[in-house]
Amino acid sequence: MSKELFKSYPGVNVFFKTSDGQYFQEEQHAVAHGNTLKDSIVEPVKRGAAKEPVKEPVKEPVKEPVKEPAKEPAPETSADPKAKKPAAPKEKAPKETK
């Protein structure tokens, strides 16, 4: 039914269908009529919506996860004041010459 309506009204891109099968160009008219029915559902019917569904789902390109740059580990700190600190490197004493 909707295909014939769209052929008869080439300038209309959407009709509004009430639960009793009537079509309206204006949504408010469909809603007003729907309020007189037991089932007041109004659904929009868009041009081209009656086409046959696609047989295979459209595959979206696979997106690779974004890799975050590696973080450098934080220097280890100790909250314990008695913890041993790394020893400072020993300096070599100059050789004595006689």
mmCIF file of N, CA and C in Angstrom, residues 3-45:
data_model
loop_
_atom_site.group_PDB
_atom_site.id
_atom_site.type_symbol
_atom_site.label_atom_id
_atom_site.label_comp_id
_atom_site.label_asym_id
_atom_site.label_seq_id
_atom_site.Cartn_x
_atom_site.Cartn_y
_atom_site.Cartn_z
ATOM 1 N N LYS A 3 3.820 1.725 -1.159
ATOM 2 C CA LYS A 3 4.498 1.948 -2.447
ATOM 3 C C LYS A 3 3.609 2.749 -3.396
ATOM 4 N N GLU A 4 2.317 2.423 -3.409
ATOM 5 C CA GLU A 4 1.392 3.140 -4.279
ATOM 6 C C GLU A 4 1.246 4.595 -3.837
ATOM 7 N N LEU A 5 1.241 4.826 -2.529
ATOM 8 C CA LEU A 5 1.144 6.198 -2.027
ATOM 9 C C LEU A 5 2.351 7.025 -2.451
ATOM 10 N N PHE A 6 3.528 6.449 -2.323
ATOM 11 C CA PHE A 6 4.736 7.191 -2.692
ATOM 12 C C PHE A 6 4.775 7.455 -4.200
ATOM 13 N N LYS A 7 4.228 6.528 -5.002
ATOM 14 C CA LYS A 7 4.152 6.772 -6.454
ATOM 15 C C LYS A 7 3.173 7.901 -6.749
ATOM 16 N N SER A 8 2.057 7.937 -6.010
ATOM 17 C CA SER A 8 1.042 8.962 -6.237
ATOM 18 C C SER A 8 1.460 10.327 -5.700
ATOM 19 N N TYR A 9 2.316 10.339 -4.702
ATOM 20 C CA TYR A 9 2.767 11.579 -4.078
ATOM 21 C C TYR A 9 4.299 11.632 -4.108
ATOM 22 N N PRO A 10 4.888 11.951 -5.265
ATOM 23 C CA PRO A 10 6.351 11.916 -5.383
ATOM 24 C C PRO A 10 7.079 12.940 -4.513
ATOM 25 N N GLY A 11 6.409 13.976 -4.060
ATOM 26 C CA GLY A 11 7.057 14.994 -3.232
ATOM 27 C C GLY A 11 7.026 14.678 -1.740
ATOM 28 N N VAL A 12 6.364 13.595 -1.359
ATOM 29 C CA VAL A 12 6.236 13.252 0.056
ATOM 30 C C VAL A 12 7.260 12.166 0.384
ATOM 31 N N ASN A 13 8.051 12.381 1.433
ATOM 32 C CA ASN A 13 9.076 11.402 1.815
ATOM 33 C C ASN A 13 8.687 10.548 3.010
ATOM 34 N N VAL A 14 7.610 10.930 3.719
ATOM 35 C CA VAL A 14 7.165 10.137 4.870
ATOM 36 C C VAL A 14 5.657 10.269 5.022
ATOM 37 N N PHE A 15 5.007 9.145 5.296
ATOM 38 C CA PHE A 15 3.595 9.103 5.657
ATOM 39 C C PHE A 15 3.509 8.588 7.083
ATOM 40 N N PHE A 16 2.382 8.837 7.716
ATOM 41 C CA PHE A 16 2.166 8.375 9.078
ATOM 42 C C PHE A 16 0.990 7.413 9.061
ATOM 43 N N LYS A 17 1.250 6.197 9.522
ATOM 44 C CA LYS A 17 0.262 5.119 9.459
ATOM 45 C C LYS A 17 -0.319 4.875 10.844
ATOM 46 N N THR A 18 -1.656 4.824 10.897
ATOM 47 C CA THR A 18 -2.327 4.520 12.157
ATOM 48 C C THR A 18 -2.546 3.012 12.260
ATOM 49 N N SER A 19 -2.912 2.556 13.448
ATOM 50 C CA SER A 19 -3.049 1.116 13.677
ATOM 51 C C SER A 19 -4.175 0.485 12.868
ATOM 52 N N ASP A 20 -5.118 1.286 12.355
ATOM 53 C CA ASP A 20 -6.184 0.718 11.515
ATOM 54 C C ASP A 20 -5.804 0.711 10.038
ATOM 55 N N GLY A 21 -4.540 1.082 9.712
ATOM 56 C CA GLY A 21 -4.047 0.982 8.344
ATOM 57 C C GLY A 21 -4.231 2.220 7.498
ATOM 58 N N GLN A 22 -4.669 3.316 8.075
ATOM 59 C CA GLN A 22 -4.819 4.548 7.299
ATOM 60 C C GLN A 22 -3.506 5.327 7.305
ATOM 61 N N TYR A 23 -3.243 6.005 6.176
ATOM 62 C CA TYR A 23 -2.013 6.785 6.018
ATOM 63 C C TYR A 23 -2.346 8.273 5.979
ATOM 64 N N PHE A 24 -1.481 9.065 6.577
ATOM 65 C CA PHE A 24 -1.647 10.516 6.610
ATOM 66 C C PHE A 24 -0.321 11.182 6.250
ATOM 67 N N GLN A 25 -0.426 12.351 5.569
ATOM 68 C CA GLN A 25 0.778 13.110 5.244
ATOM 69 C C GLN A 25 1.249 13.915 6.452
ATOM 70 N N GLU A 26 0.351 14.326 7.296
ATOM 71 C CA GLU A 26 0.667 15.146 8.463
ATOM 72 C C GLU A 26 0.578 14.293 9.725
ATOM 73 N N GLU A 27 1.639 14.350 10.543
ATOM 74 C CA GLU A 27 1.676 13.537 11.755
ATOM 75 C C GLU A 27 0.536 13.893 12.708
ATOM 76 N N GLN A 28 0.235 15.198 12.857
ATOM 77 C CA GLN A 28 -0.806 15.586 13.803
ATOM 78 C C GLN A 28 -2.175 15.042 13.401
ATOM 79 N N HIS A 29 -2.400 14.876 12.096
ATOM 80 C CA HIS A 29 -3.672 14.298 11.640
ATOM 81 C C HIS A 29 -3.727 12.811 11.987
ATOM 82 N N ALA A 30 -2.616 12.139 11.838
ATOM 83 C CA ALA A 30 -2.570 10.714 12.182
ATOM 84 C C ALA A 30 -2.756 10.524 13.686
ATOM 85 N N VAL A 31 -2.133 11.385 14.478
ATOM 86 C CA VAL A 31 -2.258 11.290 15.933
ATOM 87 C C VAL A 31 -3.705 11.558 16.353
ATOM 88 N N ALA A 32 -4.333 12.565 15.755
ATOM 89 C CA ALA A 32 -5.723 12.885 16.090
ATOM 90 C C ALA A 32 -6.629 11.693 15.749
ATOM 91 N N HIS A 33 -6.426 11.097 14.597
ATOM 92 C CA HIS A 33 -7.224 9.927 14.217
ATOM 93 C C HIS A 33 -6.898 8.752 15.138
ATOM 94 N N GLY A 34 -5.606 8.563 15.455
ATOM 95 C CA GLY A 34 -5.203 7.458 16.324
ATOM 96 C C GLY A 34 -5.824 7.548 17.703
ATOM 97 N N ASN A 35 -6.080 8.775 18.174
ATOM 98 C CA ASN A 35 -6.701 8.948 19.492
ATOM 99 C C ASN A 35 -8.141 8.456 19.529
ATOM 100 N N THR A 36 -8.757 8.268 18.368
ATOM 101 C CA THR A 36 -10.129 7.744 18.325
ATOM 102 C C THR A 36 -10.141 6.220 18.284
ATOM 103 N N LEU A 37 -8.970 5.609 18.169
ATOM 104 C CA LEU A 37 -8.874 4.153 18.055
ATOM 105 C C LEU A 37 -8.502 3.527 19.390
ATOM 106 N N LYS A 38 -8.785 2.227 19.505
ATOM 107 C CA LYS A 38 -8.397 1.498 20.716
ATOM 108 C C LYS A 38 -6.877 1.471 20.834
ATOM 109 N N ASP A 39 -6.199 1.222 19.718
ATOM 110 C CA ASP A 39 -4.733 1.209 19.669
ATOM 111 C C ASP A 39 -4.305 2.488 18.960
ATOM 112 N N SER A 40 -3.768 3.437 19.704
ATOM 113 C CA SER A 40 -3.483 4.765 19.136
ATOM 114 C C SER A 40 -2.059 4.905 18.601
ATOM 115 N N ILE A 41 -1.405 3.797 18.274
ATOM 116 C CA ILE A 41 -0.027 3.851 17.772
ATOM 117 C C ILE A 41 0.006 4.438 16.368
ATOM 118 N N VAL A 42 0.926 5.386 16.168
ATOM 119 C CA VAL A 42 1.166 5.988 14.856
ATOM 120 C C VAL A 42 2.625 5.725 14.520
ATOM 121 N N GLU A 43 2.873 5.144 13.344
ATOM 122 C CA GLU A 43 4.253 4.874 12.959
ATOM 123 C C GLU A 43 4.592 5.567 11.645
ATOM 124 N N PRO A 44 5.772 6.180 11.575
ATOM 125 C CA PRO A 44 6.180 6.818 10.322
ATOM 126 C C PRO A 44 6.606 5.755 9.308
ATOM 127 N N VAL A 45 6.243 5.968 8.062
ATOM 128 C CA VAL A 45 6.642 5.081 6.969
ATOM 129 C C VAL A 45 7.418 5.951 5.997
#
